[in-house]
PDB file of C-alpha atoms in Angstrom:
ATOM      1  CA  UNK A  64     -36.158 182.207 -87.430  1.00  0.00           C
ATOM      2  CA  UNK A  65     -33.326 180.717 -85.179  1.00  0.00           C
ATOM      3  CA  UNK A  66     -29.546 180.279 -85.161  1.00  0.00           C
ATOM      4  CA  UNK A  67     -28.938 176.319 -85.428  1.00  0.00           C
ATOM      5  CA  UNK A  68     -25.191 174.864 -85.361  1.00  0.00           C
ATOM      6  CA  UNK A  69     -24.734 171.894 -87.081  1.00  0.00           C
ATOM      7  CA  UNK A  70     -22.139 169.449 -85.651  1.00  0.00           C
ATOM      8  CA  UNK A  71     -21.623 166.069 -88.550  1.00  0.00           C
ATOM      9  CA  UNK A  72     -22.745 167.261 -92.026  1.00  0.00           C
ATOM     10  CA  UNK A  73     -22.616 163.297 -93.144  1.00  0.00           C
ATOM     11  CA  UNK A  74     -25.258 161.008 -95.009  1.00  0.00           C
ATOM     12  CA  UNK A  75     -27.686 161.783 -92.588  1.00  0.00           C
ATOM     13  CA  UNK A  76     -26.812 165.355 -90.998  1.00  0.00           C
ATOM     14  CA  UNK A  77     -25.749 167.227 -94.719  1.00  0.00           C
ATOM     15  CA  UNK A  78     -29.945 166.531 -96.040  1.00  0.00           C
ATOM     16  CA  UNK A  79     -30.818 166.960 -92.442  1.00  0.00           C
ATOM     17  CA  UNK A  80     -29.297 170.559 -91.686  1.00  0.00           C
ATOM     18  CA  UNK A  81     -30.211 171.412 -95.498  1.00  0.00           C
ATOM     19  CA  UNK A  82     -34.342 171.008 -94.368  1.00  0.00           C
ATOM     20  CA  UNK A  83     -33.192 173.664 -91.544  1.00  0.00           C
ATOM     21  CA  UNK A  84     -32.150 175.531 -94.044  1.00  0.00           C
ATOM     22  CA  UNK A  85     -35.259 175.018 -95.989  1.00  0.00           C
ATOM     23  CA  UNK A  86     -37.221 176.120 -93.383  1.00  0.00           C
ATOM     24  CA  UNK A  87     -35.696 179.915 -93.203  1.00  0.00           C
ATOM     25  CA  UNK A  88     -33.283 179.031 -90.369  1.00  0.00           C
ATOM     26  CA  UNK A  89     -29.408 180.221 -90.187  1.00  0.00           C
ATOM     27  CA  UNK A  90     -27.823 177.031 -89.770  1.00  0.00           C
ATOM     28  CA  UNK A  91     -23.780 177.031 -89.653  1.00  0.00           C
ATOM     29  CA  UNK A  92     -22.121 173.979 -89.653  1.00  0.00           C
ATOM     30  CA  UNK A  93     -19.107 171.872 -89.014  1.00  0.00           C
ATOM     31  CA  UNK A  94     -17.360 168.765 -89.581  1.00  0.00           C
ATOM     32  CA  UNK A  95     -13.741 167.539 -90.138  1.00  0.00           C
ATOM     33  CA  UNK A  96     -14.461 165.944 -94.123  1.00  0.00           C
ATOM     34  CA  UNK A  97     -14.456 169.232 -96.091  1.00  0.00           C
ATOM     35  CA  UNK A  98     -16.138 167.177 -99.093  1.00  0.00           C
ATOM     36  CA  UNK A  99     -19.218 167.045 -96.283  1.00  0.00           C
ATOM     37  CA  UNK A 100     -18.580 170.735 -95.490  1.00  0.00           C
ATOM     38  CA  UNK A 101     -18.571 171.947 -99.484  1.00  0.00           C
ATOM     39  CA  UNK A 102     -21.596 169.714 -99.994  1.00  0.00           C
ATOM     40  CA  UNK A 103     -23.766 171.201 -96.863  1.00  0.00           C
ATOM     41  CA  UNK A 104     -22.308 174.593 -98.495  1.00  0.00           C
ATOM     42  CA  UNK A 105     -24.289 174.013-101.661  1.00  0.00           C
ATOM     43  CA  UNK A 106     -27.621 173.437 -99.936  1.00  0.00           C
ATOM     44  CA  UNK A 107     -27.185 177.036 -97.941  1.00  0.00           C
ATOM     45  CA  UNK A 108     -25.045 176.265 -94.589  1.00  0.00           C
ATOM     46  CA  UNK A 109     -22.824 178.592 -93.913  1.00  0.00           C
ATOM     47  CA  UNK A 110     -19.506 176.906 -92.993  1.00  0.00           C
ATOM     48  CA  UNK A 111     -17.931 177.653 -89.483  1.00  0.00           C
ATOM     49  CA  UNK A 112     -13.826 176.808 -88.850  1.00  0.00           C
ATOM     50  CA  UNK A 113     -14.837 174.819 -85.666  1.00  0.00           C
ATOM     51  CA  UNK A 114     -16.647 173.628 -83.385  1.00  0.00           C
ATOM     52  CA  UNK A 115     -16.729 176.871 -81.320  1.00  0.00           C
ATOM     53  CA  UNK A 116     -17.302 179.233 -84.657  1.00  0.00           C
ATOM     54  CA  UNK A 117     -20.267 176.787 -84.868  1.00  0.00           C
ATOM     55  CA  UNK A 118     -22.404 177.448 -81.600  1.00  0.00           C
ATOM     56  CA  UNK A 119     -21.330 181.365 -80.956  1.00  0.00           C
ATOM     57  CA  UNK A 120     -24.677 182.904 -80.863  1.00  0.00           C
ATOM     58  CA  UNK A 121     -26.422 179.353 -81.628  1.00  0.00           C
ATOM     59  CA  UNK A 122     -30.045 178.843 -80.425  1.00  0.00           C
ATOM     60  CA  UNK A 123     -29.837 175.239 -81.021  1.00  0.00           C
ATOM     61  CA  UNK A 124     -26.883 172.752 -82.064  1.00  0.00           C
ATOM     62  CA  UNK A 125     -27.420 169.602 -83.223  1.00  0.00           C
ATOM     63  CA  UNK A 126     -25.614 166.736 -83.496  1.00  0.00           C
ATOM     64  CA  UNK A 127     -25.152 164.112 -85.719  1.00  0.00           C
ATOM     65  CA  UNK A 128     -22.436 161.782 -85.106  1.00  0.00           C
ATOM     66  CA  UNK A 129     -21.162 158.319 -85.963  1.00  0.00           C
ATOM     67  CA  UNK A 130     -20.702 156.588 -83.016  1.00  0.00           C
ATOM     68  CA  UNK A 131     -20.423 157.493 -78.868  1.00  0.00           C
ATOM     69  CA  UNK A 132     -16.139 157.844 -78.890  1.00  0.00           C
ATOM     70  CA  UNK A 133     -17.271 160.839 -81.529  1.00  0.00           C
ATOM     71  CA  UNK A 134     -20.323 162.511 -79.429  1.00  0.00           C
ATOM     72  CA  UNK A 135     -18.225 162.303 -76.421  1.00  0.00           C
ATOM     73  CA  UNK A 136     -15.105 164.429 -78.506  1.00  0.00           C
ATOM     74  CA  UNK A 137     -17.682 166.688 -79.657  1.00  0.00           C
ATOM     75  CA  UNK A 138     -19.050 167.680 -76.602  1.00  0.00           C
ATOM     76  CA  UNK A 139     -16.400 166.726 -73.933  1.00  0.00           C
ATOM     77  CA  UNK A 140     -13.043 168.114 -76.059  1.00  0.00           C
ATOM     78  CA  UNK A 141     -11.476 171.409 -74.434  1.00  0.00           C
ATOM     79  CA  UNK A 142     -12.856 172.982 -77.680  1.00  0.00           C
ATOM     80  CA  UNK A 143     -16.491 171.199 -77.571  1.00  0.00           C
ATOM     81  CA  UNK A 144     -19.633 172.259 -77.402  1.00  0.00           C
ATOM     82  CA  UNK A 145     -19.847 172.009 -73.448  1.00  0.00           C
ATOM     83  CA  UNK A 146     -16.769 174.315 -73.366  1.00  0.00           C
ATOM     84  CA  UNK A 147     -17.631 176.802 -76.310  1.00  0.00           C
ATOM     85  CA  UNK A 148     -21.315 177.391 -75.764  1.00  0.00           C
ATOM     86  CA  UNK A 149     -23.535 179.349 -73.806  1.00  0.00           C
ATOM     87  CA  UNK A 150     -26.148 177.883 -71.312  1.00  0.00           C
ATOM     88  CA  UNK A 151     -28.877 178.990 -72.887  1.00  0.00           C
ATOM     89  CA  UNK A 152     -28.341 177.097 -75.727  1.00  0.00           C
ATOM     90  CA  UNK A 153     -30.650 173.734 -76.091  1.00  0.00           C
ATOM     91  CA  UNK A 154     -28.492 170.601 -77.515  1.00  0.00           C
ATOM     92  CA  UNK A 155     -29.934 168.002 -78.862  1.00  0.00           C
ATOM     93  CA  UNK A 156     -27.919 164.398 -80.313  1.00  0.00           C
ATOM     94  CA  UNK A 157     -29.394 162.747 -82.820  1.00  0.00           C
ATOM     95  CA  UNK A 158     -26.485 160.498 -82.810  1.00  0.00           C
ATOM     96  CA  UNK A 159     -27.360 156.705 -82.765  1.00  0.00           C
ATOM     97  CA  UNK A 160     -24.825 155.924 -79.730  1.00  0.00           C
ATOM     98  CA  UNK A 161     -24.145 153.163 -76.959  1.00  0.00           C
ATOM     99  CA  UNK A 162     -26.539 154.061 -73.639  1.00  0.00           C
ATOM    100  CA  UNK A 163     -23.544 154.734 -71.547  1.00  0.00           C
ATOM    101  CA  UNK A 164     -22.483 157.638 -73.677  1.00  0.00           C
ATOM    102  CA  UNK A 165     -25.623 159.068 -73.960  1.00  0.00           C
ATOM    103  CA  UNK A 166     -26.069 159.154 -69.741  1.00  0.00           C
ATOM    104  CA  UNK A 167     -22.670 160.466 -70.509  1.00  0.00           C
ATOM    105  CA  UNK A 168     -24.041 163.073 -72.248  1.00  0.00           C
ATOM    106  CA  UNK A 169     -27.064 164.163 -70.137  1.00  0.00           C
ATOM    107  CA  UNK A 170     -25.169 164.071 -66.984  1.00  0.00           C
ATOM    108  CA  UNK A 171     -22.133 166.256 -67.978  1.00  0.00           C
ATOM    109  CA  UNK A 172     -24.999 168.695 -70.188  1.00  0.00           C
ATOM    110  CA  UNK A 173     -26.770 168.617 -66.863  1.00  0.00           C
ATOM    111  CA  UNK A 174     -23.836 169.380 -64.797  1.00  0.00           C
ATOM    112  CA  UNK A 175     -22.609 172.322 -66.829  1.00  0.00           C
ATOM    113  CA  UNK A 176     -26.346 173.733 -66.403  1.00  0.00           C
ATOM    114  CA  UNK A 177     -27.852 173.014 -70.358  1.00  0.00           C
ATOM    115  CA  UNK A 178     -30.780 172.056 -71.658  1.00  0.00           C
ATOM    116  CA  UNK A 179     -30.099 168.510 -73.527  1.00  0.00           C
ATOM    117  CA  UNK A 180     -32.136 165.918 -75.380  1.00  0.00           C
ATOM    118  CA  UNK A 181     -31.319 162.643 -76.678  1.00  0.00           C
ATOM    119  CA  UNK A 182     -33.151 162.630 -80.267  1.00  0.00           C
ATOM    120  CA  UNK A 183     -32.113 160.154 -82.288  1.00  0.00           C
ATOM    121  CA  UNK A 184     -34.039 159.373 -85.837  1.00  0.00           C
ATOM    122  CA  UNK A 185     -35.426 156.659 -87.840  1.00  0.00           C
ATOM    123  CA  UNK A 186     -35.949 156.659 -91.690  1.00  0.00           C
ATOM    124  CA  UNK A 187     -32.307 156.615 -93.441  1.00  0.00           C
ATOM    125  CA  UNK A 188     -30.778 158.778 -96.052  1.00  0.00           C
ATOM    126  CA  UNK A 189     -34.234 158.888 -97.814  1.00  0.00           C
ATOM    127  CA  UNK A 190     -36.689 159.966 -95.004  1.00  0.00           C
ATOM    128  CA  UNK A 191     -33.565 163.002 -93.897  1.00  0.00           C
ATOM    129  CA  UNK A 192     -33.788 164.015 -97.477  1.00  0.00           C
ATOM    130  CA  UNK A 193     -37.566 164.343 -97.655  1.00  0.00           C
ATOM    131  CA  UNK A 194     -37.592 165.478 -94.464  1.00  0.00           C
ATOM    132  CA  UNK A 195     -39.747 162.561 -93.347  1.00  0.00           C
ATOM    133  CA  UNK A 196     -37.652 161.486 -90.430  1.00  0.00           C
ATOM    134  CA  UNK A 197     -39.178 159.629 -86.986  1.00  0.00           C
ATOM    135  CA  UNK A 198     -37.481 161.363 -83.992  1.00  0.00           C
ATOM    136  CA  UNK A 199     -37.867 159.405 -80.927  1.00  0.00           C
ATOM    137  CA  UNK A 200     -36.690 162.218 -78.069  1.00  0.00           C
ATOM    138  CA  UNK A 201     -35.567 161.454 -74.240  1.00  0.00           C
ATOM    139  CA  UNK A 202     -35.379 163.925 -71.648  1.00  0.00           C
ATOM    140  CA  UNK A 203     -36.473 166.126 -69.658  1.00  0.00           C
ATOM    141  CA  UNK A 204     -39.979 167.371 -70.577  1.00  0.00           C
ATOM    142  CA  UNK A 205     -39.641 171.292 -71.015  1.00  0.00           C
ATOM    143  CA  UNK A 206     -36.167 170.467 -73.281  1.00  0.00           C
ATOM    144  CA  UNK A 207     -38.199 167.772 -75.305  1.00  0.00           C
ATOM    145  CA  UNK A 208     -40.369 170.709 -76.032  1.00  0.00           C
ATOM    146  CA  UNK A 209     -38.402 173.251 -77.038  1.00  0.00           C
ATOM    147  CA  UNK A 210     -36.604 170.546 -79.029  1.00  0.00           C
ATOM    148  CA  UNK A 211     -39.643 169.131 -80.946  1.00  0.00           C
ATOM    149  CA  UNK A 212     -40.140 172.972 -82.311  1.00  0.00           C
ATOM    150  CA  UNK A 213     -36.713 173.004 -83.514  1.00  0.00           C
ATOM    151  CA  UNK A 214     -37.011 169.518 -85.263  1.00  0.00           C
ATOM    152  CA  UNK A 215     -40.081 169.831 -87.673  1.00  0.00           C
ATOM    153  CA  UNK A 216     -38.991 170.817 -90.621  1.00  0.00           C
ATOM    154  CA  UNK A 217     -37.174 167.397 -90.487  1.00  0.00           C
ATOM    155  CA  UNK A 218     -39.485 165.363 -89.354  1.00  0.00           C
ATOM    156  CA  UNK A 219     -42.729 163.284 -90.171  1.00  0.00           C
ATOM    157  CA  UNK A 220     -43.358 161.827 -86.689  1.00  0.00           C
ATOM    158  CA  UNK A 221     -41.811 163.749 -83.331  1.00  0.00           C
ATOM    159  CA  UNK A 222     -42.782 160.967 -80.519  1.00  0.00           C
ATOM    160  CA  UNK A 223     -41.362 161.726 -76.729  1.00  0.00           C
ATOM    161  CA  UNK A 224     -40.153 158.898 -75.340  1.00  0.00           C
ATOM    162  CA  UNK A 225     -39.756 159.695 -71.610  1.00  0.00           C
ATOM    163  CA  UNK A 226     -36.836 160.711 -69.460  1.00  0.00           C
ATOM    164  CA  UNK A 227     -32.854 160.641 -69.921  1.00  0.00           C
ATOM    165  CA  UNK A 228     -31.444 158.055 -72.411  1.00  0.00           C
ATOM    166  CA  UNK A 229     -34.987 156.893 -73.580  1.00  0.00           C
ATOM    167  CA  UNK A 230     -35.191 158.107 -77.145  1.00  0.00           C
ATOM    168  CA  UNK A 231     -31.692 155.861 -77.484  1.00  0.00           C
ATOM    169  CA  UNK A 232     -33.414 152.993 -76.267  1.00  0.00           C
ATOM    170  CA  UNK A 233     -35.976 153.261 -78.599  1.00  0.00           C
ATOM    171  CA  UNK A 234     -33.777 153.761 -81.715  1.00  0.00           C
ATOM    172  CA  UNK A 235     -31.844 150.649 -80.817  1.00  0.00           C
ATOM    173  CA  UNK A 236     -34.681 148.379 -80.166  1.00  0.00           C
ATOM    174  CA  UNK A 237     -36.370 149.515 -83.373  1.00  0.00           C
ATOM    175  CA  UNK A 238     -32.914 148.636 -85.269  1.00  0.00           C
ATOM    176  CA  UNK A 239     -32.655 145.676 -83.793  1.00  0.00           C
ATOM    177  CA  UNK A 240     -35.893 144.660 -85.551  1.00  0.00           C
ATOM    178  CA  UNK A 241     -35.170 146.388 -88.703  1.00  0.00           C
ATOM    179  CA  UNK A 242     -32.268 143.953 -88.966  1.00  0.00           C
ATOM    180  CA  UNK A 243     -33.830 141.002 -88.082  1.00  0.00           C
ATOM    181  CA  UNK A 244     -36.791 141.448 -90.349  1.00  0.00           C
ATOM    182  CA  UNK A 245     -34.291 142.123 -93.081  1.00  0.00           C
ATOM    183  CA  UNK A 246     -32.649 138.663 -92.201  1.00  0.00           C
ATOM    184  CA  UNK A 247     -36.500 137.184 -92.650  1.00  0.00           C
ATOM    185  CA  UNK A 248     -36.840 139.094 -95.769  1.00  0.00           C
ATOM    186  CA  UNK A 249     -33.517 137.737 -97.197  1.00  0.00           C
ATOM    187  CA  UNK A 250     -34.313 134.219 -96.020  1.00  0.00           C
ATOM    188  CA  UNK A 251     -38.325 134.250 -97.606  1.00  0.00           C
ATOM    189  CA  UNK A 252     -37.830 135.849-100.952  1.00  0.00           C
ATOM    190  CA  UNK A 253     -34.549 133.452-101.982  1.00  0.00           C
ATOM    191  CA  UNK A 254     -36.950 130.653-100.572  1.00  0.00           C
ATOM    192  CA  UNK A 255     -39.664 131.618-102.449  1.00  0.00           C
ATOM    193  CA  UNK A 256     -37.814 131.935-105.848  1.00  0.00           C
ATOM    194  CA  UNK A 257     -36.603 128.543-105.315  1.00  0.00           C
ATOM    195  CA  UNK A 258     -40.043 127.012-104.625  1.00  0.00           C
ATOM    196  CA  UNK A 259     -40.574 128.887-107.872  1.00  0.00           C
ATOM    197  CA  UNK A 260     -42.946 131.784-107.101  1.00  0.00           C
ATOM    198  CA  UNK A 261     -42.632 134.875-109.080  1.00  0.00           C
ATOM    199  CA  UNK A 262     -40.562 137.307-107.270  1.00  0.00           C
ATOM    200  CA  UNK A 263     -43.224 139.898-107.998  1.00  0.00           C
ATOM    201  CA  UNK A 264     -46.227 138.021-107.444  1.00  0.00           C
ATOM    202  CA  UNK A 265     -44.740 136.932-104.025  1.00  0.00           C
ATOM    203  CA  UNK A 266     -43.867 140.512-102.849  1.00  0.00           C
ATOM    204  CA  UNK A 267     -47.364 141.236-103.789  1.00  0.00           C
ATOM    205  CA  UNK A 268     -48.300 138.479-101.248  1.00  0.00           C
ATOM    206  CA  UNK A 269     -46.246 139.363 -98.367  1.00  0.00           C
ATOM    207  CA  UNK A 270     -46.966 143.130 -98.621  1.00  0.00           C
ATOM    208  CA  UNK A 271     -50.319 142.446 -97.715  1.00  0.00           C
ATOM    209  CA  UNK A 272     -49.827 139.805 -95.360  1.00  0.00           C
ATOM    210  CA  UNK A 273     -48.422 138.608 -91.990  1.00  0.00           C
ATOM    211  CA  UNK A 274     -44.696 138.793 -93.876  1.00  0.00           C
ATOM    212  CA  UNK A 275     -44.728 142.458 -94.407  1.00  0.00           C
ATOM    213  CA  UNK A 276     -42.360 144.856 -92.669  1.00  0.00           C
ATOM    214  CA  UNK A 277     -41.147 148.003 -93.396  1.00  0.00           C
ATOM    215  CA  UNK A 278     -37.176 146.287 -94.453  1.00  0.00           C
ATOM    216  CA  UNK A 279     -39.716 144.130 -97.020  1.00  0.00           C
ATOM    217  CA  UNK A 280     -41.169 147.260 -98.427  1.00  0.00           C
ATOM    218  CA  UNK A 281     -38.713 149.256 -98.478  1.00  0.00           C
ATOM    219  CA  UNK A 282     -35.216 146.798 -99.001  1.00  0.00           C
ATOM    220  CA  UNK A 283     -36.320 144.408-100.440  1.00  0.00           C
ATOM    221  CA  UNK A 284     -33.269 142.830-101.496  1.00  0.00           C
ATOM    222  CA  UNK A 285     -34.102 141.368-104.857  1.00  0.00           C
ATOM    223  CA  UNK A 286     -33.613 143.411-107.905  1.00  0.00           C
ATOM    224  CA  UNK A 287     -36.471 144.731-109.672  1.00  0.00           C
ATOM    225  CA  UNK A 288     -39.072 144.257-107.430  1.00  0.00           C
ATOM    226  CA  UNK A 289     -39.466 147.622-105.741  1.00  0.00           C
ATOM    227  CA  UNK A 290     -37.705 150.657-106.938  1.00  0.00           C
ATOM    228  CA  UNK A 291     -36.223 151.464-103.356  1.00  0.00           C
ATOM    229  CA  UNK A 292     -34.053 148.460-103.045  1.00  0.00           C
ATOM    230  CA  UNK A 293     -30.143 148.962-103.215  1.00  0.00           C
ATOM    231  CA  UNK A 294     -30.207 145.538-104.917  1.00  0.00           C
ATOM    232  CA  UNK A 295     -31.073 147.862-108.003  1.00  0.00           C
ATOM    233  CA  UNK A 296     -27.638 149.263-107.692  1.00  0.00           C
ATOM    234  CA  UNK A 297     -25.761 146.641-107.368  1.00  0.00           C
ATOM    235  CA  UNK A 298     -26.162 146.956-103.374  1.00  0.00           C
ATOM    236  CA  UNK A 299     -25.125 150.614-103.425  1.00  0.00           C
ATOM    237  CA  UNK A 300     -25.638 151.971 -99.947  1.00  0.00           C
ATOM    238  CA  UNK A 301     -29.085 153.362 -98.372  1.00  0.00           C
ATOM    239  CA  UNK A 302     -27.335 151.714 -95.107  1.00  0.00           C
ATOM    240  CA  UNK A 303     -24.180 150.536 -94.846  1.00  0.00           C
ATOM    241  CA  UNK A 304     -22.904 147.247 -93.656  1.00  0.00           C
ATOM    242  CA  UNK A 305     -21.039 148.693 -91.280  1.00  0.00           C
ATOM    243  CA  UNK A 306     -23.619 150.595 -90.116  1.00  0.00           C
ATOM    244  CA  UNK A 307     -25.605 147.380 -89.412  1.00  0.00           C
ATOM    245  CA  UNK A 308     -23.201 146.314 -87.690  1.00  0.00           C
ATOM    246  CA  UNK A 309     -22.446 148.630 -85.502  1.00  0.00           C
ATOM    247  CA  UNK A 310     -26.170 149.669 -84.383  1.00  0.00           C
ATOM    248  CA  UNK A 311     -27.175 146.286 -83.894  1.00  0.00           C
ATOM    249  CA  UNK A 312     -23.875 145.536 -81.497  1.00  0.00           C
ATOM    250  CA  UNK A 313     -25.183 148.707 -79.730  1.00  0.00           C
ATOM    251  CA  UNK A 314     -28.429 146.544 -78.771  1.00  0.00           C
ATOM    252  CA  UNK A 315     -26.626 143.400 -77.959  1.00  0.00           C
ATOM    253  CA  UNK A 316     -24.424 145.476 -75.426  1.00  0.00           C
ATOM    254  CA  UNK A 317     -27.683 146.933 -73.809  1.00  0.00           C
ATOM    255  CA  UNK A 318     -29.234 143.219 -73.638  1.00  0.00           C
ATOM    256  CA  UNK A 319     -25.659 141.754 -71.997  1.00  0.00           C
ATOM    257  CA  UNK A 320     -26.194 144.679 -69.557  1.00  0.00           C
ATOM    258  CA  UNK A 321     -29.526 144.214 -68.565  1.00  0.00           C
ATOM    259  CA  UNK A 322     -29.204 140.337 -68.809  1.00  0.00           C
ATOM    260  CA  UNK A 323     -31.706 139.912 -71.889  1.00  0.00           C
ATOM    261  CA  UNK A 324     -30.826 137.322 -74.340  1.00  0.00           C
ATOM    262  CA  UNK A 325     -30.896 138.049 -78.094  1.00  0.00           C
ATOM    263  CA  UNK A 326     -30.266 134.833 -79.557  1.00  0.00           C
ATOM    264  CA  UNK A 327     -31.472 136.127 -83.070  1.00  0.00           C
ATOM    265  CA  UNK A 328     -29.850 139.023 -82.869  1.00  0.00           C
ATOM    266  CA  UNK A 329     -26.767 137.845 -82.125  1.00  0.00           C
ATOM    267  CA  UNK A 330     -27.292 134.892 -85.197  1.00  0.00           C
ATOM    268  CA  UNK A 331     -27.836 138.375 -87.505  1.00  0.00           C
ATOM    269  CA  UNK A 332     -24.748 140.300 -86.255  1.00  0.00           C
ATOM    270  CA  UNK A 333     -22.455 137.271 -87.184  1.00  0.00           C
ATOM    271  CA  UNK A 334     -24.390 137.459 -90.451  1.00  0.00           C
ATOM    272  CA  UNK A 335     -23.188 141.113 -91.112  1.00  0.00           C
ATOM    273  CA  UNK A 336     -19.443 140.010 -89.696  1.00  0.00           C
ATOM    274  CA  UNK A 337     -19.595 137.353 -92.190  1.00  0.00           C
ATOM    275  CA  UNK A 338     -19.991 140.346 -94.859  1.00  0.00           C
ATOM    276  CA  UNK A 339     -17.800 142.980 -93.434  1.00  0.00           C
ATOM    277  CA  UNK A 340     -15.237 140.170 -93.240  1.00  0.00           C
ATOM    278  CA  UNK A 341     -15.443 139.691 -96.877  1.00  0.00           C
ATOM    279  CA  UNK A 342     -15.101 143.302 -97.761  1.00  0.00           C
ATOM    280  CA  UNK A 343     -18.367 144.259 -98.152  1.00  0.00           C
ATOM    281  CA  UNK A 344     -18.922 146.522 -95.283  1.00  0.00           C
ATOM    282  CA  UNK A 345     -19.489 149.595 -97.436  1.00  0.00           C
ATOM    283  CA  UNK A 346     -21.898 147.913 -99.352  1.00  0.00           C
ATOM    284  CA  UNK A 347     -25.748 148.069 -98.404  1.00  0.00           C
ATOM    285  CA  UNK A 348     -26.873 145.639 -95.401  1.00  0.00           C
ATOM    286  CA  UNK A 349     -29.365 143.926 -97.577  1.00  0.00           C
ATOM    287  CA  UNK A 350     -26.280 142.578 -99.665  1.00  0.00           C
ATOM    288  CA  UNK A 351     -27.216 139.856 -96.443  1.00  0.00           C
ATOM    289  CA  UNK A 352     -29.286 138.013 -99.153  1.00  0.00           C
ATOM    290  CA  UNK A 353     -25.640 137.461-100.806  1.00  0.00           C
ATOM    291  CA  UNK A 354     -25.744 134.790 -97.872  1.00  0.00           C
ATOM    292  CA  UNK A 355     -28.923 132.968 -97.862  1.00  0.00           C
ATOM    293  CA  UNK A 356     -28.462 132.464-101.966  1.00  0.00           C
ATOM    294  CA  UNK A 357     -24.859 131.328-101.639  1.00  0.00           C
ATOM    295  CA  UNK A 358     -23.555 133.708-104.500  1.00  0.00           C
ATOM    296  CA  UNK A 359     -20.854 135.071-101.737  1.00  0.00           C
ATOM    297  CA  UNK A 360     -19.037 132.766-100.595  1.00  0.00           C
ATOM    298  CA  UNK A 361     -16.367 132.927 -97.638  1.00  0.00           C
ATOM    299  CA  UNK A 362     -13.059 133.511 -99.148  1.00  0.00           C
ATOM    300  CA  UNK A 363     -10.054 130.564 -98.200  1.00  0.00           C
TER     301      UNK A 363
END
């Protein structure tokens, strides 16, 4: 079994670095919330006092970060993992992250003589727990290699994407369609309730027709129609607002820099600013229904 440091122990990386754990690796970790730390504790991590206690003797680190300003403190600080570990070591981000930090990333990893992959994942809180996650993985091809052994005890689906930057392209295209099915999803099932079609009867329907997507299936964001749905919990977070937000700016920065219009993904990010402006970022992004059924309304 390997050495893996663990860089972000959050929603994603604490269930992700516990599989590792799982899976008979040592995995020590870090990250600046100590309720994160404690809780990665409990599932078998061994805490490290930074990032440099971390990577000593690491095989692997991983990283799982909010957004790029954090990846590029993590592995660009004086004390980061480009200044604290050894060459040999493979890195891998599984950070979702703007494309210019993660060329950032390759080219300095590349410049300082490592090993790196881009890696980020797709299946939420749920799919890290189970260990379920898709991991889309961009770089060079003997790194993607030694990085898809590393990654499957985490993983339902490894899938190489191609060279440099490529595995972030994929994550932020698939978001961006995540989020606009949602939007669809909101919009049909308030529609359909209003036309008067039993909620369940018209899930039925869609789930087996040309309206099913995965956000339908899975977020469905009326209560008591599928037990996954945060509208269950009173919109409890599987994916925060904010988190929308943010990922699907990422892809309408990469479409404004390669000149590709997203006029419905722009019309959805406004619909998540609408939220976040009432407060609700912390909630879960299907709260969006809130706005297609009118019961949140903009405050004066």
């Amino acid at each position: 079994m390997s050495v893996v440091a663990w860089i972000g122990l959050g929603n994603m990386g604490g269930p992700m670095s516990a599989n590792m754990v799982a899976a008979g690796h040592e995995v020590r970790g870090f990250d600046l919330n100590p309720d994160a730390l404690a809780a990665a504790v409990t599932a078998g991590v061994t805490a490290a006092e930074s990032i440099a206690d971390a990577v000593a003797g690491a095989d692997v680190v991983f990283t799982m970060l909010p957004k790029g300003e954090h990846a590029r403190a993590v592995y660009f600080g004086d004390d980061g993992v480009l200044a604290t570990t050894d060459t040999s070591t493979l890195l891998v981000d599984s950070s979702t992250i703007d494309m210019e930090t993660a060329q950032a990333l390759h080219d300095a990893a590349a410049a300082a003589g490592f090993r790196f992959v881009d890696a980020p994942v797709s299946g939420g809180i749920s799919g890290a727990t189970a260990g379920t996650l898709t991991f889309m993985i961009g770089g060079e091809a003997g790194a993607v290699a030694d990085a898809t052994g590393f990654i499957q005890p985490m993983a339902a689906n490894i899938i190489p994407t191609g060279g440099a930057t490529t595995g972030q392209a994929a994550k932020i295209c698939n978001n961006l369609m995540l989020f606009i099915n949602l939007a669809a999803t909101a919009e049909g099932a308030v529609l359909a309730e209003r036309l008067g079609l039993d909620k369940q009867v018209f899930w039925n329907i869609a789930s087996v027709s040309s309206g099913d997507s995965w956000a339908l299936r899975t977020w469905y964001p009326i209560k008591d129609v599928i037990e996954t749905a945060a509208a269950n919990r009173d919109f409890a977070p599987t994916f925060t607002t904010a988190l929308a937000s943010k990922d699907i700016g990422l892809a309408i920065a990469a479409a404004k820099a390669t000149n590709t219009p997203l006029e419905i993904g722009e019309h959805v990010a406004e619909l998540f600013q609408r939220l976040i402006d009432e407060g609700e970022g912390g909630k879960d992004c299907s709260m969006i229904v809130k706005l297609v059924d009118g019961t949140l309304q903009p405050s004066a």
